Amino acid sequence: MYRIEVNGRWCKKCGICVEFCPVKVFTEQADGSPVPTYREKCTGCRMCVLRCPDFALEVEVEKSEGK
């Protein structure tokens, strides 16, 4: 599974990450903020990271407990 972080201070709520995610991990809150609602679907392609004009996203492999 992947850890998906949205930096709220940098995000301008443009919706690019929501639109470009090929597996639709993100949903938008009422104010336009992206939320990784379906992070179990994430394939780690990082399209959201590559398309974000504000560098507000981070996608990393989630480390297992005890390793």
Short mmCIF file of C-alpha atoms in Angstrom, two decimals:
data_model
loop_
_atom_site.label_atom_id
_atom_site.label_comp_id
_atom_site.label_asym_id
_atom_site.label_seq_id
_atom_site.Cartn_x
_atom_site.Cartn_y
_atom_site.Cartn_z
CA MET A 1 0.00 0.00 0.00
CA TYR A 2 1.08 3.58 -0.59
CA ARG A 3 1.14 6.56 1.75
CA ILE A 4 -0.39 9.62 0.07
CA GLU A 5 0.21 13.01 1.65
CA VAL A 6 -1.42 16.27 0.59
CA ASN A 7 0.34 19.39 1.85
CA GLY A 8 -2.59 21.66 2.67
CA ARG A 9 -0.43 24.76 2.85
CA TRP A 10 0.82 24.32 -0.72
CA CYS A 11 -2.32 22.90 -2.35
CA LYS A 12 -4.34 25.47 -4.30
CA LYS A 13 -7.28 23.08 -4.76
CA CYS A 14 -7.02 23.08 -8.56
CA GLY A 15 -8.34 19.50 -8.93
CA ILE A 16 -5.58 18.34 -11.29
CA CYS A 17 -4.67 15.39 -9.05
CA VAL A 18 -8.31 14.33 -8.89
CA GLU A 19 -8.67 14.45 -12.69
CA PHE A 20 -5.38 12.79 -13.63
CA CYS A 21 -5.38 9.87 -11.18
CA PRO A 22 -5.97 6.84 -13.45
CA VAL A 23 -7.58 4.79 -10.65
CA LYS A 24 -9.54 7.66 -9.04
CA VAL A 25 -7.95 7.57 -5.58
CA PHE A 26 -8.98 11.15 -4.78
CA THR A 27 -12.30 12.78 -4.04
CA GLU A 28 -12.84 16.51 -3.52
CA GLN A 29 -14.16 18.07 -0.34
CA ALA A 30 -16.72 20.88 -0.64
CA ASP A 31 -13.91 23.46 -0.62
CA GLY A 32 -12.06 21.65 -3.43
CA SER A 33 -9.40 20.03 -1.24
CA PRO A 34 -8.29 16.63 -2.56
CA VAL A 35 -8.69 13.68 -0.20
CA PRO A 36 -7.09 10.26 -0.89
CA THR A 37 -10.36 8.48 -0.11
CA TYR A 38 -9.55 5.24 -1.95
CA ARG A 39 -5.84 4.94 -1.21
CA GLU A 40 -6.04 1.13 -1.34
CA LYS A 41 -6.52 1.54 -5.12
CA CYS A 42 -3.26 3.50 -5.51
CA THR A 43 -0.78 1.82 -7.89
CA GLY A 44 2.08 4.19 -7.07
CA CYS A 45 2.23 5.62 -10.60
CA ARG A 46 2.73 9.13 -9.15
CA MET A 47 0.73 10.82 -11.92
CA CYS A 48 -0.78 13.06 -9.25
CA VAL A 49 2.69 14.07 -8.05
CA LEU A 50 3.96 14.69 -11.57
CA ARG A 51 0.94 16.81 -12.57
CA CYS A 52 0.65 18.89 -9.39
CA PRO A 53 1.85 22.42 -10.24
CA ASP A 54 2.35 23.25 -6.55
CA PHE A 55 4.37 20.17 -5.49
CA ALA A 56 1.73 19.56 -2.82
CA LEU A 57 1.59 15.76 -3.11
CA GLU A 58 3.80 12.94 -1.93
CA VAL A 59 3.35 9.24 -2.71
CA GLU A 60 5.62 6.69 -1.03
CA VAL A 61 5.57 2.99 -0.31
CA GLU A 62 4.13 2.52 3.16
CA LYS A 63 6.57 0.78 5.47
CA SER A 64 5.36 -2.36 7.21
CA GLU A 65 5.24 -2.48 11.00
CA GLY A 66 8.27 -4.19 12.50
CA LYS A 67 10.54 -3.77 9.47
#
